[in-house]
Amino acid sequence: MPVTLIVVPALLLALAGAGADLFILIARRNRAAHSWRTVDTLLQRRHALIGMLLDDARSPEAVPVRVARRAAISAGVLTDPAGTCRAEEHLMTTLSRLIDVAGRDPGLRADARTRAPLDRLRALDGPLRAAVDDFNGQVAGYRRIASRFPGPLLTSAFDLRPLSAYAVSEPDPAPRRTLLGPAGEPA
């Protein structure tokens, strides 16, 4: 009887702790999904503005931009933000080539129909960068919670798939810790 008085409350506390961790995991995942919706909305605006540019572009350089735009639109899902990032980088590379060609074309250089979408496209860069940073921060928070005990057990038991960051060159946006030696220098 005295053993059950110790074991049963300990099990109840462990279950309550696991339940709280599951709640935290789901809340972090939902925050990341909400952050992704902001990124996705800004990417959709970017795609619409690029579509406006492509309506006026008649050069052969517009064809790869159209193909890259279609690929970027179809890649915009939460299941693969890194793939979306790669598609967006390819789109922006092909678009910059088109803009270079348009800049050399005297007929397009002063065209207000081309200049207005370009200005609005450039104005999206700051908010998009901030939204991506917020999303990557939410993903890092989710990964931190999922990596500590009992996170791995909960994620596998409840089929909570891992999230990937929106960054090709920086796969894990979690902050890096620098170990300092006795003299205060990095070890």
CSV table of C-alpha atoms in Angstrom, one decimal:
chain,number,residue,atom,x,y,z
A,1,MET,CA,0.0,0.0,0.0
A,2,PRO,CA,2.7,2.6,0.8
A,3,VAL,CA,4.4,1.9,-2.5
A,4,THR,CA,1.3,2.7,-4.4
A,5,LEU,CA,1.0,6.0,-2.5
A,6,ILE,CA,4.3,7.0,-4.0
A,7,VAL,CA,4.1,5.4,-7.4
A,8,VAL,CA,0.6,6.5,-8.4
A,9,PRO,CA,1.2,10.2,-7.7
A,10,ALA,CA,4.6,10.0,-9.5
A,11,LEU,CA,2.9,8.5,-12.5
A,12,LEU,CA,0.2,11.2,-12.4
A,13,LEU,CA,2.8,13.9,-12.3
A,14,ALA,CA,4.7,12.4,-15.2
A,15,LEU,CA,1.5,12.2,-17.3
A,16,ALA,CA,0.6,15.8,-16.4
A,17,GLY,CA,4.1,16.9,-17.4
A,18,ALA,CA,3.9,15.0,-20.7
A,19,GLY,CA,0.5,16.6,-21.3
A,20,ALA,CA,1.9,20.0,-20.7
A,21,ASP,CA,4.8,19.4,-23.1
A,22,LEU,CA,2.4,18.1,-25.7
A,23,PHE,CA,0.3,21.3,-25.3
A,24,ILE,CA,3.5,23.4,-25.7
A,25,LEU,CA,4.6,21.4,-28.8
A,26,ILE,CA,1.2,21.9,-30.5
A,27,ALA,CA,1.2,25.6,-29.6
A,28,ARG,CA,4.7,26.1,-31.0
A,29,ARG,CA,3.7,24.2,-34.2
A,30,ASN,CA,0.6,26.4,-34.6
A,31,ARG,CA,2.6,29.5,-34.1
A,32,ALA,CA,5.0,28.4,-36.9
A,33,ALA,CA,2.0,27.6,-39.1
A,34,HIS,CA,0.6,31.1,-38.5
A,35,SER,CA,4.0,32.6,-39.3
A,36,TRP,CA,4.1,30.6,-42.5
A,37,ARG,CA,0.8,32.0,-43.5
A,38,THR,CA,2.3,35.5,-43.3
A,39,VAL,CA,5.3,34.4,-45.4
A,40,ASP,CA,3.0,32.7,-47.9
A,41,THR,CA,0.8,35.8,-48.3
A,42,LEU,CA,3.8,38.0,-49.0
A,43,LEU,CA,5.1,35.4,-51.5
A,44,GLN,CA,1.7,35.4,-53.2
A,45,ARG,CA,1.9,39.2,-53.5
A,46,ARG,CA,5.4,38.9,-55.0
A,47,HIS,CA,4.1,36.4,-57.5
A,48,ALA,CA,1.2,38.7,-58.5
A,49,LEU,CA,3.6,41.6,-59.0
A,50,ILE,CA,6.0,39.4,-61.1
A,51,GLY,CA,3.0,38.4,-63.1
A,52,MET,CA,2.3,42.1,-63.8
A,53,LEU,CA,5.9,42.5,-64.9
A,54,LEU,CA,5.6,39.5,-67.2
A,55,ASP,CA,2.5,40.8,-68.9
A,56,ASP,CA,4.7,43.6,-70.3
A,57,ALA,CA,7.8,41.6,-70.9
A,58,ARG,CA,8.3,40.3,-74.5
A,59,SER,CA,12.0,39.3,-74.4
A,60,PRO,CA,13.2,35.7,-74.5
A,61,GLU,CA,14.4,36.1,-70.9
A,62,ALA,CA,10.8,36.2,-69.8
A,63,VAL,CA,10.2,32.5,-70.5
A,64,PRO,CA,12.5,31.2,-67.7
A,65,VAL,CA,10.9,33.7,-65.3
A,66,ARG,CA,7.5,32.4,-66.2
A,67,VAL,CA,8.6,28.8,-65.6
A,68,ALA,CA,10.4,29.7,-62.3
A,69,ARG,CA,7.3,31.6,-61.2
A,70,ARG,CA,5.0,28.5,-61.8
A,71,ALA,CA,7.5,26.4,-59.9
A,72,ALA,CA,7.6,28.8,-57.0
A,73,ILE,CA,3.9,29.0,-56.8
A,74,SER,CA,3.5,25.3,-56.7
A,75,ALA,CA,6.3,24.9,-54.1
A,76,GLY,CA,4.7,27.3,-51.5
A,77,VAL,CA,3.6,24.8,-48.9
A,78,LEU,CA,4.4,24.4,-45.2
A,79,THR,CA,5.7,20.9,-45.6
A,80,ASP,CA,8.8,22.0,-47.4
A,81,PRO,CA,9.8,25.6,-46.7
A,82,ALA,CA,13.4,24.9,-47.8
A,83,GLY,CA,12.1,23.8,-51.2
A,84,THR,CA,10.0,26.9,-51.4
A,85,CYS,CA,13.1,29.0,-50.6
A,86,ARG,CA,15.1,27.3,-53.4
A,87,ALA,CA,12.3,27.9,-55.9
A,88,GLU,CA,12.0,31.5,-54.8
A,89,GLU,CA,15.8,32.0,-55.1
A,90,HIS,CA,15.6,30.6,-58.6
A,91,LEU,CA,12.7,32.9,-59.5
A,92,MET,CA,14.5,36.0,-58.2
A,93,THR,CA,17.7,35.1,-60.1
A,94,THR,CA,15.8,34.7,-63.4
A,95,LEU,CA,13.8,37.8,-62.7
A,96,SER,CA,17.0,39.8,-62.1
A,97,ARG,CA,18.3,38.7,-65.5
A,98,LEU,CA,15.0,39.9,-67.0
A,99,ILE,CA,15.3,43.2,-65.2
A,100,ASP,CA,18.9,43.6,-66.5
A,101,VAL,CA,17.7,43.1,-70.1
A,102,ALA,CA,14.8,45.5,-69.6
A,103,GLY,CA,17.2,48.1,-68.2
A,104,ARG,CA,19.2,48.0,-71.4
A,105,ASP,CA,16.1,48.2,-73.5
A,106,PRO,CA,15.3,52.0,-74.1
A,107,GLY,CA,11.6,51.3,-74.6
A,108,LEU,CA,11.2,49.6,-71.3
A,109,ARG,CA,13.5,51.6,-69.2
A,110,ALA,CA,11.2,54.6,-68.7
A,111,ASP,CA,7.9,52.6,-68.9
A,112,ALA,CA,5.8,53.4,-65.9
A,113,ARG,CA,3.9,50.1,-66.3
A,114,THR,CA,7.2,48.3,-65.6
A,115,ARG,CA,8.6,50.7,-63.0
A,116,ALA,CA,5.5,50.7,-60.6
A,117,PRO,CA,5.5,46.9,-60.1
A,118,LEU,CA,9.3,46.9,-59.7
A,119,ASP,CA,9.0,49.5,-57.0
A,120,ARG,CA,6.3,47.6,-55.2
A,121,LEU,CA,8.3,44.4,-55.6
A,122,ARG,CA,11.4,46.0,-54.0
A,123,ALA,CA,9.1,47.3,-51.1
A,124,LEU,CA,8.1,43.7,-50.3
A,125,ASP,CA,11.7,42.7,-49.5
A,126,GLY,CA,11.8,44.1,-46.0
A,127,PRO,CA,8.4,42.7,-44.8
A,128,LEU,CA,9.2,39.4,-46.4
A,129,ARG,CA,12.6,39.2,-44.7
A,130,ALA,CA,11.0,40.0,-41.3
A,131,ALA,CA,8.3,37.4,-41.8
A,132,VAL,CA,10.8,34.7,-42.8
A,133,ASP,CA,12.9,35.6,-39.7
A,134,ASP,CA,9.8,35.2,-37.5
A,135,PHE,CA,9.0,31.9,-39.1
A,136,ASN,CA,12.5,30.6,-38.7
A,137,GLY,CA,12.4,31.7,-35.1
A,138,GLN,CA,9.2,29.8,-34.5
A,139,VAL,CA,10.7,26.7,-36.2
A,140,ALA,CA,13.7,27.0,-33.9
A,141,GLY,CA,11.5,27.2,-30.8
A,142,TYR,CA,9.5,24.1,-31.9
A,143,ARG,CA,12.7,22.2,-32.6
A,144,ARG,CA,14.1,23.1,-29.1
A,145,ILE,CA,11.0,21.9,-27.4
A,146,ALA,CA,10.8,18.8,-29.6
A,147,SER,CA,14.4,17.8,-28.9
A,148,ARG,CA,14.2,17.8,-25.1
A,149,PHE,CA,12.6,14.9,-23.2
A,150,PRO,CA,9.8,13.9,-23.6
A,151,GLY,CA,9.5,15.7,-26.9
A,152,PRO,CA,10.9,13.0,-29.2
A,153,LEU,CA,8.4,10.5,-27.6
A,154,LEU,CA,5.5,12.9,-28.0
A,155,THR,CA,6.3,13.8,-31.6
A,156,SER,CA,6.5,10.2,-32.6
A,157,ALA,CA,3.5,9.1,-30.6
A,158,PHE,CA,1.3,11.9,-32.0
A,159,ASP,CA,2.9,12.0,-35.5
A,160,LEU,CA,4.1,15.6,-35.2
A,161,ARG,CA,6.4,15.8,-38.2
A,162,PRO,CA,9.5,18.0,-37.9
A,163,LEU,CA,9.5,21.5,-39.3
A,164,SER,CA,12.1,22.8,-41.6
A,165,ALA,CA,13.3,26.4,-41.8
A,166,TYR,CA,12.9,28.7,-44.8
A,167,ALA,CA,16.6,28.8,-45.5
A,168,VAL,CA,18.9,26.8,-47.8
A,169,SER,CA,22.2,27.9,-46.4
A,170,GLU,CA,21.1,27.9,-42.8
A,171,PRO,CA,19.2,24.6,-42.1
A,172,ASP,CA,18.8,25.2,-38.3
A,173,PRO,CA,17.9,28.8,-37.3
A,174,ALA,CA,18.5,28.0,-33.6
A,175,PRO,CA,20.9,30.4,-32.0
A,176,ARG,CA,24.4,29.0,-31.6
A,177,ARG,CA,26.0,29.1,-28.2
A,178,THR,CA,29.6,30.1,-27.9
A,179,LEU,CA,31.5,28.5,-25.1
A,180,LEU,CA,33.8,31.0,-23.3
A,181,GLY,CA,37.1,30.0,-21.7
A,182,PRO,CA,38.3,31.2,-18.3
A,183,ALA,CA,39.7,34.4,-19.8
A,184,GLY,CA,36.4,35.2,-21.4
A,185,GLU,CA,37.6,34.3,-24.9
A,186,PRO,CA,35.7,31.9,-27.2
A,187,ALA,CA,36.9,28.3,-26.5
